[in-house]
Amino acid sequence: MKLKRIQFVAVVAVLALRLAACGGNPNGPSEGITLEGTVVGSSFSAASVRSTSSTVLTVVVDGHPEMVATITNGSFTLRGLPEGEFRLIFLSDGVPIGTPLTFREVKPNQALTVTVSITGSSVVLVEERRNGIGHGDLEIEGTIDQVIALNPAGDSRFLIDGKTVIARPGQTAIREGNRAKVAAELLPGQRVHVKGVWIAATAAAGQEVLAWEIKMQGDVPATGPSPSPGAACMINGGRVGDGIELEGRVASGPLASFMMTVNGNRASGPVNVLAGAGALRCNGPSSSPTECQARFVDGARIHVRGTLSSCSTTAASVAASEVKIQN
């Protein structure tokens, strides 16, 4: 098995170099799934690529040596990728770098935009966006910063956590608990949890999120970071023993017990997350649990789901059943 793997990698490397050198079709077939990538990192920044013209950097689809692209100025494009699952292998002068990146549950005619960090022998998927209706791959939790447009018969737009979110009749379910709501009831300052999908960017609007669910999480909060008068919990709307979902960033600490800052003004301070028994997941595919765990660093964007185990006006703890890394 080891000999076969070495032989396979050698064939892939040779084909990648030949196609790059001979001006073959680096983008693959014109039909099917398209992937546009940006490579960052101390070893493979755009400046580094330009300054080391003798080094040929390529990326190839595992099992499809004809699908290969040269990384030019830190960017590459692959077209005609297979649906379902595929792996990308990165090579420097034909030598594989790090661990291949695996992409799963890819739908027909999707367009993927990814950012990959390559530092030394490490390859890490930093960000992934999938364009295409019906393939939810994004969760947002925060407050509505602005109502951009209300249209009862068409698309309504809201600015949530710095992203433009579309509520579309017939496709977006808006609810508070078990009660159905309408777009006009979504007001600035309202805490919401959004599940949706990136849609294709346009020159006029940029890249927006189509929501297939907007969950209202409580009354419009009072202005400022402090909890409402008389509240017994530093998390607005939080009650000990209830299920809770929080969106924010890792502040400090290891995965088993860490502090997180919560988006918006839902919490008046950092929240302690106890995740020793919880599941760690990554938003977008990860080729291994080790790679996913490597993305758990201070400042990483996360979504936490679990139970509020304790709370006062100055401190709160959540027993997490799932921690999802979103960048």
Coordinates of C-alpha atoms in Angstrom, one line a residue:
M1 CA 0.0 0.0 0.0
K2 CA 2.8 2.4 0.9
L3 CA 4.6 1.8 -2.4
K4 CA 1.3 2.3 -4.4
R5 CA 0.7 5.6 -2.6
I6 CA 4.2 6.8 -3.4
Q7 CA 3.8 5.8 -7.0
F8 CA 0.5 7.7 -7.2
V9 CA 1.9 10.8 -5.7
A10 CA 4.8 10.7 -8.1
V11 CA 2.4 10.4 -11.1
V12 CA 0.3 13.3 -9.8
A13 CA 3.4 15.5 -9.3
V14 CA 4.8 14.8 -12.8
L15 CA 1.4 15.5 -14.4
A16 CA 1.1 18.7 -12.5
L17 CA 4.5 19.9 -13.5
R18 CA 4.0 18.9 -17.2
L19 CA 0.6 20.7 -17.4
A20 CA 2.0 23.8 -15.7
A21 CA 5.0 23.9 -18.0
C22 CA 3.2 23.1 -21.2
G23 CA 0.4 25.5 -20.8
G24 CA -2.2 22.7 -20.4
N25 CA -5.7 23.4 -19.3
P26 CA -5.1 24.4 -15.7
N27 CA -8.8 25.1 -15.0
G28 CA -10.2 21.7 -16.1
P29 CA -13.4 21.2 -18.0
S30 CA -15.8 24.2 -18.4
E31 CA -18.8 22.4 -16.9
G32 CA -19.6 21.5 -13.3
I33 CA -18.3 22.7 -10.0
T34 CA -15.9 25.7 -9.9
L35 CA -13.5 26.4 -7.1
E36 CA -11.6 29.7 -6.8
G37 CA -8.8 29.8 -4.3
T38 CA -6.5 32.2 -2.5
V39 CA -3.3 31.0 -0.9
V40 CA -1.9 32.9 2.1
G41 CA 0.7 32.3 4.8
S42 CA 4.3 33.2 5.6
S43 CA 5.7 30.7 3.2
F44 CA 3.3 31.1 0.3
S45 CA 2.1 34.7 0.2
A46 CA 1.5 36.4 -3.1
A47 CA 4.8 38.3 -2.6
S48 CA 6.6 35.1 -1.9
V49 CA 5.2 33.5 -5.0
R50 CA 6.3 36.5 -7.2
S51 CA 9.8 36.5 -5.7
T52 CA 10.4 32.8 -6.3
S53 CA 9.6 32.4 -9.9
S54 CA 11.7 29.3 -10.1
T55 CA 9.3 27.5 -7.8
V56 CA 6.2 26.0 -9.4
L57 CA 3.3 25.8 -7.0
T58 CA 0.4 23.7 -8.1
V59 CA -2.8 22.2 -6.8
V60 CA -4.4 19.0 -8.2
V61 CA -7.6 17.1 -7.5
D62 CA -6.8 13.7 -6.0
G63 CA -7.6 10.9 -8.5
H64 CA -8.1 13.4 -11.3
P65 CA -4.6 14.4 -12.5
E66 CA -6.1 16.3 -15.4
M67 CA -7.7 18.8 -13.0
V68 CA -4.6 20.8 -12.0
A69 CA -3.9 24.5 -11.7
T70 CA -0.8 26.6 -11.2
I71 CA -0.9 29.0 -8.2
T72 CA -0.2 32.4 -9.7
N73 CA 0.2 35.5 -7.4
G74 CA -1.4 33.5 -4.7
S75 CA -4.6 32.6 -6.7
F76 CA -5.9 29.6 -8.6
T77 CA -9.1 28.4 -10.3
L78 CA -10.3 24.8 -10.9
R79 CA -13.4 24.0 -13.0
G80 CA -15.3 20.8 -13.6
L81 CA -14.7 19.3 -10.2
P82 CA -16.7 16.2 -9.2
E83 CA -19.8 16.5 -7.0
G84 CA -20.1 14.7 -3.7
E85 CA -16.5 14.6 -2.4
F86 CA -13.0 15.5 -3.6
R87 CA -9.6 16.2 -2.2
L88 CA -7.1 18.9 -3.2
I89 CA -3.3 18.2 -3.1
F90 CA -0.9 21.1 -3.0
L91 CA 2.6 20.7 -4.5
S92 CA 5.8 22.7 -4.6
D93 CA 7.9 21.7 -7.6
G94 CA 5.9 18.5 -7.7
V95 CA 6.4 17.6 -4.0
P96 CA 3.2 17.3 -2.0
I97 CA 2.8 19.9 0.9
G98 CA 1.0 19.0 4.1
T99 CA -2.2 17.1 4.3
P100 CA -4.7 17.2 1.4
L101 CA -7.9 19.2 1.9
T102 CA -11.2 17.2 1.7
F103 CA -14.4 18.8 0.5
R104 CA -17.6 16.8 1.2
E105 CA -21.3 17.1 0.2
V106 CA -20.5 19.3 -2.8
K107 CA -23.6 19.9 -4.9
P108 CA -23.9 20.0 -8.7
N109 CA -23.0 23.4 -10.2
Q110 CA -21.9 24.9 -6.9
A111 CA -19.2 27.6 -6.9
L112 CA -16.7 27.4 -4.1
T113 CA -14.5 30.2 -2.9
V114 CA -11.7 29.2 -0.4
T115 CA -8.8 30.7 1.4
V116 CA -5.9 28.3 2.2
S117 CA -3.0 29.0 4.5
I118 CA 0.3 27.3 3.7
T119 CA 3.1 27.8 6.2
G120 CA 6.1 25.4 5.9
S121 CA 4.6 21.9 5.6
S122 CA 1.2 22.9 7.0
V123 CA -1.9 23.3 4.8
V124 CA -5.0 24.7 6.6
L125 CA -8.4 25.7 5.2
V126 CA -9.0 29.2 6.5
E127 CA -12.4 30.0 4.9
E128 CA -14.8 28.4 2.6
R129 CA -17.9 29.8 0.9
R130 CA -20.4 27.9 -1.2
N131 CA -22.6 29.7 -3.6
G132 CA -25.9 28.0 -4.6
I133 CA -29.4 28.0 -3.3
G134 CA -30.4 25.3 -0.9
H135 CA -27.0 24.4 0.5
G136 CA -27.0 26.0 4.0
D137 CA -23.4 26.5 5.1
L138 CA -23.5 29.5 7.4
E139 CA -24.8 30.4 10.8
I140 CA -24.9 33.9 12.2
E141 CA -25.8 35.1 15.7
G142 CA -26.0 38.7 16.7
T143 CA -28.2 41.8 16.6
I144 CA -29.8 43.4 13.7
D145 CA -27.6 46.5 13.1
Q146 CA -29.7 48.0 10.3
V147 CA -32.9 47.3 8.3
I148 CA -31.7 48.0 4.8
A149 CA -35.0 47.3 2.9
L150 CA -38.4 45.9 3.7
N151 CA -40.4 44.3 0.9
P152 CA -43.4 42.1 1.9
A153 CA -43.7 40.7 -1.6
G154 CA -40.0 40.2 -2.3
D155 CA -36.5 40.4 -0.7
S156 CA -36.0 42.2 2.5
R157 CA -32.4 43.0 3.6
F158 CA -30.9 43.3 7.0
L159 CA -27.3 44.1 8.2
I160 CA -26.5 41.4 10.8
D161 CA -22.9 40.9 12.2
G162 CA -21.5 42.9 9.3
K163 CA -23.3 40.7 6.7
T164 CA -26.2 41.6 4.4
V165 CA -28.9 39.0 5.1
I166 CA -31.8 38.4 2.7
A167 CA -35.2 37.3 3.9
R168 CA -37.2 35.9 1.0
P169 CA -40.9 35.0 1.0
G170 CA -41.4 31.3 0.5
Q171 CA -37.7 30.5 1.3
T172 CA -37.0 32.2 4.7
A173 CA -38.8 31.0 7.8
I174 CA -38.9 33.7 10.4
R175 CA -40.1 32.6 13.9
E176 CA -40.0 33.4 17.6
G177 CA -40.3 30.1 19.5
N178 CA -43.1 28.3 17.8
R179 CA -44.7 31.5 16.4
A180 CA -44.3 32.5 12.8
K181 CA -43.2 36.1 12.2
V182 CA -42.8 38.3 9.2
A183 CA -39.9 40.5 8.0
A184 CA -41.5 43.7 9.2
E185 CA -41.2 42.4 12.8
L186 CA -37.4 42.2 12.6
L187 CA -36.2 45.5 14.1
P188 CA -32.8 47.1 14.8
G189 CA -31.3 45.8 18.0
Q190 CA -33.3 42.5 17.8
R191 CA -31.2 39.5 18.7
V192 CA -31.4 36.8 16.0
H193 CA -29.9 33.5 15.0
V194 CA -29.6 33.0 11.2
K195 CA -29.1 29.9 9.2
G196 CA -28.4 30.4 5.5
V197 CA -26.1 30.2 2.5
W198 CA -23.8 32.5 0.7
I199 CA -25.1 33.5 -2.7
A200 CA -23.3 34.6 -5.8
A201 CA -21.7 38.1 -5.5
T202 CA -22.8 40.9 -7.7
A203 CA -21.0 44.2 -8.5
A204 CA -23.9 46.2 -7.0
A205 CA -24.5 44.3 -3.8
G206 CA -21.3 42.3 -3.1
Q207 CA -21.8 38.8 -1.5
E208 CA -25.0 38.4 0.5
V209 CA -26.5 35.7 2.7
L210 CA -29.8 34.1 1.8
A211 CA -31.5 33.0 5.1
W212 CA -33.6 29.9 5.2
E213 CA -34.3 30.5 8.9
I214 CA -34.2 33.6 11.1
K215 CA -34.9 32.8 14.8
M216 CA -35.8 35.8 17.0
Q217 CA -34.2 35.3 20.4
G218 CA -35.9 37.8 22.6
D219 CA -37.1 41.4 22.9
V220 CA -35.1 44.2 21.5
P221 CA -32.4 44.8 24.1
A222 CA -31.8 48.0 26.0
T223 CA -29.1 50.2 24.6
G224 CA -25.6 49.5 25.9
P225 CA -23.7 46.4 27.0
S226 CA -25.3 46.1 30.4
P227 CA -28.1 43.6 31.1
S228 CA -31.6 44.9 31.4
P229 CA -32.6 46.4 34.8
G230 CA -33.4 43.7 37.3
A231 CA -32.0 40.9 35.2
A232 CA -30.4 38.1 37.1
C233 CA -28.1 36.9 34.3
M234 CA -25.4 38.8 32.4
I235 CA -26.7 37.2 29.2
N236 CA -29.8 39.0 28.0
G237 CA -32.6 36.5 27.9
G238 CA -30.5 33.8 29.5
R239 CA -32.1 31.4 32.1
V240 CA -30.1 28.7 33.9
G241 CA -31.1 25.3 32.7
D242 CA -32.3 26.5 29.3
G243 CA -30.8 25.6 26.0
I244 CA -28.7 28.4 24.5
E245 CA -26.8 29.3 21.4
L246 CA -24.1 31.9 21.3
E247 CA -22.0 33.4 18.5
G248 CA -18.7 35.2 19.0
R249 CA -15.0 34.6 19.3
V250 CA -12.6 32.6 21.4
A251 CA -11.0 34.9 24.0
S252 CA -8.6 32.6 25.8
G253 CA -8.2 29.1 27.1
P254 CA -8.1 25.5 25.9
L255 CA -11.0 23.8 24.2
A256 CA -12.1 21.9 27.4
S257 CA -12.7 25.2 29.2
F258 CA -12.4 28.5 27.4
M259 CA -13.7 32.1 27.6
M260 CA -15.6 33.5 24.6
T261 CA -16.7 37.1 23.8
V262 CA -20.3 37.2 22.5
N263 CA -21.3 39.2 19.4
G264 CA -23.3 42.4 19.8
N265 CA -24.6 43.4 23.2
R266 CA -26.2 40.1 24.3
A267 CA -23.7 39.6 27.1
S268 CA -22.1 42.2 29.3
G269 CA -18.8 40.3 29.6
P270 CA -16.9 37.1 28.5
V271 CA -18.7 33.8 28.9
N272 CA -17.1 30.6 30.2
V273 CA -17.6 27.6 27.9
L274 CA -17.2 24.1 29.2
A275 CA -16.7 22.0 26.1
G276 CA -14.9 18.9 27.5
A277 CA -17.9 16.7 26.6
G278 CA -19.0 18.6 23.5
A279 CA -18.4 18.0 19.8
L280 CA -15.9 20.2 17.9
R281 CA -17.0 20.9 14.3
C282 CA -15.7 23.1 11.6
N283 CA -17.9 25.2 9.3
G284 CA -17.0 23.8 5.9
P285 CA -15.2 20.5 5.4
S286 CA -12.0 19.5 7.2
S287 CA -9.9 16.6 6.2
S288 CA -9.2 15.5 9.7
P289 CA -10.2 16.2 13.4
T290 CA -6.6 17.3 13.9
E291 CA -6.9 20.1 11.2
C292 CA -10.2 21.1 12.7
Q293 CA -8.7 21.4 16.2
A294 CA -5.8 23.4 14.8
R295 CA -8.3 26.1 13.8
F296 CA -9.4 26.5 17.5
V297 CA -7.2 29.5 18.4
D298 CA -7.7 32.8 20.2
G299 CA -9.8 35.1 18.0
A300 CA -11.4 32.3 16.0
R301 CA -15.1 32.9 15.2
I302 CA -17.3 30.2 16.8
H303 CA -20.8 29.2 17.3
V304 CA -21.6 27.5 20.7
R305 CA -24.7 25.3 21.3
G306 CA -25.5 23.9 24.8
T307 CA -27.1 24.6 28.2
L308 CA -26.7 27.6 30.4
S309 CA -25.4 25.9 33.5
S310 CA -24.9 29.0 35.7
C311 CA -25.3 32.8 35.4
S312 CA -25.2 35.9 37.5
T313 CA -24.9 39.6 36.7
T314 CA -21.1 39.2 36.5
A315 CA -20.4 35.7 35.2
A316 CA -21.9 32.9 33.2
S317 CA -21.1 29.3 32.2
V318 CA -22.3 27.2 29.3
A319 CA -22.1 23.4 29.1
A320 CA -21.5 23.0 25.4
S321 CA -22.9 20.2 23.3
E322 CA -21.3 21.6 20.2
V323 CA -18.6 24.1 19.3
K324 CA -18.5 25.0 15.6
I325 CA -15.5 27.0 14.2
Q326 CA -16.7 29.3 11.5
N327 CA -13.5 30.6 10.0

